[in-house]
Amino acid sequence: RSSLQQLERGKASDLMAKQFDVPAGHPLFHSVIIHFENGVPIQVEDRWVNPQCAPDYMEQDFASITPNEYLMKAAPLQGATYSIEALATPRDIADMLAIDTRQACLVLKRQTLSGGRIASIATMWHPGHRYQFAGSFSQ
């Protein structure tokens, strides 16, 4: 299950404008969602979305569909860049994950491209003591 913490319309700061390759003040959508598994919070997803790629983002019911599911339909993935690092956990994130701030998180930062535009930028916080990332890719 998931719990929507924040859903808002915003404007691109100078930094976000650079990341999205749009002018400062460009409209953006923002969501913060806690994802759970067996009642345990496993991820805080902090996502910014370009409305040009996903105009109906604000109307979605994120209790029944994840932002990723919606975005894969609205803005099919053309490419992505990501990084994973261990970071100290800020108080607000620690509270949402029900962990102590002394516990580090594995943080996945991902930028997705669709239709030649940056569609979304997500920062996903995972309790480091509970998880590891692994994967493979083949064509």
C-alpha positions as a Markdown table, in Angstrom:
| # | Residue | x | y | z |
|---|---|---|---|---|
| 1 | Arg | 0.0 | 0.0 | 0.0 |
| 2 | Ser | 1.0 | 3.6 | -0.2 |
| 3 | Ser | 0.2 | 6.8 | 1.7 |
| 4 | Leu | 0.1 | 10.1 | -0.1 |
| 5 | Gln | 1.8 | 12.8 | 2.0 |
| 6 | Gln | 1.9 | 15.7 | -0.4 |
| 7 | Leu | 0.5 | 16.5 | -3.8 |
| 8 | Glu | 1.0 | 20.0 | -5.1 |
| 9 | Arg | 1.6 | 22.3 | -8.1 |
| 10 | Gly | 4.8 | 24.2 | -8.0 |
| 11 | Lys | 7.2 | 26.2 | -10.0 |
| 12 | Ala | 10.7 | 25.2 | -11.1 |
| 13 | Ser | 13.4 | 26.8 | -8.9 |
| 14 | Asp | 16.7 | 27.7 | -10.7 |
| 15 | Leu | 18.1 | 24.2 | -9.8 |
| 16 | Met | 15.0 | 22.3 | -10.9 |
| 17 | Ala | 14.8 | 24.4 | -14.1 |
| 18 | Lys | 18.3 | 23.3 | -14.9 |
| 19 | Gln | 17.6 | 19.7 | -14.2 |
| 20 | Phe | 14.4 | 19.7 | -16.3 |
| 21 | Asp | 15.9 | 21.9 | -19.0 |
| 22 | Val | 13.0 | 24.4 | -18.7 |
| 23 | Pro | 12.9 | 28.1 | -17.7 |
| 24 | Ala | 12.8 | 29.0 | -14.0 |
| 25 | Gly | 9.2 | 29.3 | -12.9 |
| 26 | His | 8.0 | 26.6 | -15.3 |
| 27 | Pro | 5.1 | 24.7 | -13.8 |
| 28 | Leu | 5.9 | 21.4 | -12.1 |
| 29 | Phe | 3.9 | 18.8 | -10.2 |
| 30 | His | 5.3 | 17.5 | -6.9 |
| 31 | Ser | 4.3 | 14.4 | -4.8 |
| 32 | Val | 5.7 | 12.7 | -1.7 |
| 33 | Ile | 4.4 | 9.1 | -1.1 |
| 34 | Ile | 5.3 | 6.5 | 1.5 |
| 35 | His | 5.3 | 3.0 | 0.1 |
| 36 | Phe | 4.7 | 0.0 | 2.5 |
| 37 | Glu | 5.2 | -3.7 | 2.4 |
| 38 | Asn | 3.4 | -5.8 | 5.0 |
| 39 | Gly | 2.7 | -2.7 | 7.0 |
| 40 | Val | 6.3 | -1.6 | 7.1 |
| 41 | Pro | 7.4 | 1.6 | 5.4 |
| 42 | Ile | 10.0 | 0.7 | 2.7 |
| 43 | Gln | 10.3 | 3.8 | 0.6 |
| 44 | Val | 9.7 | 7.5 | 0.6 |
| 45 | Glu | 9.3 | 8.7 | -3.0 |
| 46 | Asp | 9.8 | 12.4 | -3.6 |
| 47 | Arg | 8.9 | 13.1 | -7.2 |
| 48 | Trp | 8.8 | 16.2 | -9.5 |
| 49 | Val | 6.9 | 15.8 | -12.8 |
| 50 | Asn | 6.8 | 17.9 | -15.9 |
| 51 | Pro | 3.2 | 18.6 | -16.7 |
| 52 | Gln | 4.0 | 18.8 | -20.5 |
| 53 | Cys | 4.7 | 15.0 | -20.2 |
| 54 | Ala | 2.0 | 14.0 | -17.8 |
| 55 | Pro | -0.8 | 16.6 | -17.7 |
| 56 | Asp | -3.2 | 14.5 | -15.6 |
| 57 | Tyr | -0.7 | 13.7 | -12.8 |
| 58 | Met | -2.5 | 15.7 | -10.2 |
| 59 | Glu | -5.8 | 13.9 | -10.9 |
| 60 | Gln | -4.4 | 10.4 | -10.2 |
| 61 | Asp | -5.5 | 8.3 | -7.2 |
| 62 | Phe | -2.0 | 7.3 | -5.8 |
| 63 | Ala | -3.6 | 4.9 | -3.3 |
| 64 | Ser | -4.6 | 2.6 | -6.3 |
| 65 | Ile | -1.8 | 3.4 | -8.8 |
| 66 | Thr | 1.8 | 4.3 | -8.3 |
| 67 | Pro | 3.3 | 7.4 | -10.0 |
| 68 | Asn | 5.5 | 5.0 | -12.0 |
| 69 | Glu | 2.5 | 3.1 | -13.3 |
| 70 | Tyr | 0.8 | 6.3 | -14.4 |
| 71 | Leu | 3.9 | 7.8 | -15.9 |
| 72 | Met | 4.7 | 4.6 | -17.9 |
| 73 | Lys | 1.4 | 5.1 | -19.6 |
| 74 | Ala | 1.3 | 8.9 | -19.9 |
| 75 | Ala | 5.0 | 9.4 | -20.7 |
| 76 | Pro | 6.5 | 6.1 | -22.0 |
| 77 | Leu | 10.1 | 5.8 | -20.9 |
| 78 | Gln | 12.6 | 6.8 | -23.5 |
| 79 | Gly | 15.6 | 6.7 | -21.2 |
| 80 | Ala | 16.8 | 7.2 | -17.7 |
| 81 | Thr | 19.8 | 8.2 | -15.6 |
| 82 | Tyr | 20.2 | 7.3 | -12.0 |
| 83 | Ser | 22.5 | 7.2 | -9.0 |
| 84 | Ile | 22.4 | 5.3 | -5.8 |
| 85 | Glu | 24.2 | 6.4 | -2.6 |
| 86 | Ala | 24.1 | 6.0 | 1.1 |
| 87 | Leu | 23.0 | 9.2 | 2.9 |
| 88 | Ala | 22.3 | 10.4 | 6.4 |
| 89 | Thr | 18.5 | 10.4 | 6.9 |
| 90 | Pro | 16.8 | 13.8 | 7.4 |
| 91 | Arg | 14.4 | 13.9 | 10.3 |
| 92 | Asp | 11.2 | 14.2 | 8.1 |
| 93 | Ile | 12.3 | 11.1 | 6.0 |
| 94 | Ala | 13.3 | 9.2 | 9.1 |
| 95 | Asp | 9.8 | 9.9 | 10.6 |
| 96 | Met | 8.1 | 8.7 | 7.5 |
| 97 | Leu | 10.2 | 5.5 | 7.4 |
| 98 | Ala | 9.9 | 4.9 | 11.2 |
| 99 | Ile | 13.6 | 4.8 | 11.6 |
| 100 | Asp | 16.2 | 6.7 | 13.7 |
| 101 | Thr | 18.1 | 9.5 | 12.0 |
| 102 | Arg | 21.3 | 7.7 | 12.9 |
| 103 | Gln | 20.4 | 5.0 | 10.4 |
| 104 | Ala | 21.5 | 5.7 | 6.8 |
| 105 | Cys | 19.3 | 5.4 | 3.8 |
| 106 | Leu | 20.0 | 4.0 | 0.4 |
| 107 | Val | 18.9 | 6.8 | -1.9 |
| 108 | Leu | 18.0 | 6.3 | -5.5 |
| 109 | Lys | 17.9 | 9.4 | -7.6 |
| 110 | Arg | 16.4 | 8.9 | -11.1 |
| 111 | Gln | 15.7 | 11.3 | -14.0 |
| 112 | Thr | 13.4 | 9.9 | -16.7 |
| 113 | Leu | 13.1 | 11.0 | -20.3 |
| 114 | Ser | 10.0 | 10.8 | -22.5 |
| 115 | Gly | 9.2 | 12.4 | -25.8 |
| 116 | Gly | 12.6 | 14.2 | -25.8 |
| 117 | Arg | 11.8 | 15.9 | -22.5 |
| 118 | Ile | 12.7 | 15.3 | -18.9 |
| 119 | Ala | 9.4 | 13.7 | -17.6 |
| 120 | Ser | 10.2 | 13.3 | -13.9 |
| 121 | Ile | 12.9 | 13.5 | -11.3 |
| 122 | Ala | 12.5 | 11.2 | -8.3 |
| 123 | Thr | 14.4 | 10.8 | -5.1 |
| 124 | Met | 13.6 | 7.5 | -3.4 |
| 125 | Trp | 14.7 | 6.9 | 0.2 |
| 126 | His | 15.1 | 3.3 | 1.5 |
| 127 | Pro | 16.1 | 2.2 | 5.0 |
| 128 | Gly | 19.7 | 1.1 | 4.4 |
| 129 | His | 19.7 | -1.6 | 7.1 |
| 130 | Arg | 16.7 | -3.4 | 5.4 |
| 131 | Tyr | 17.6 | -3.4 | 1.7 |
| 132 | Gln | 20.2 | -3.8 | -1.0 |
| 133 | Phe | 19.9 | -3.0 | -4.7 |
| 134 | Ala | 20.8 | -5.6 | -7.3 |
| 135 | Gly | 19.8 | -6.0 | -10.9 |
| 136 | Ser | 20.7 | -7.0 | -14.4 |
| 137 | Phe | 19.9 | -5.8 | -17.9 |
| 138 | Ser | 19.9 | -7.6 | -21.3 |
| 139 | Gln | 18.6 | -6.9 | -24.7 |
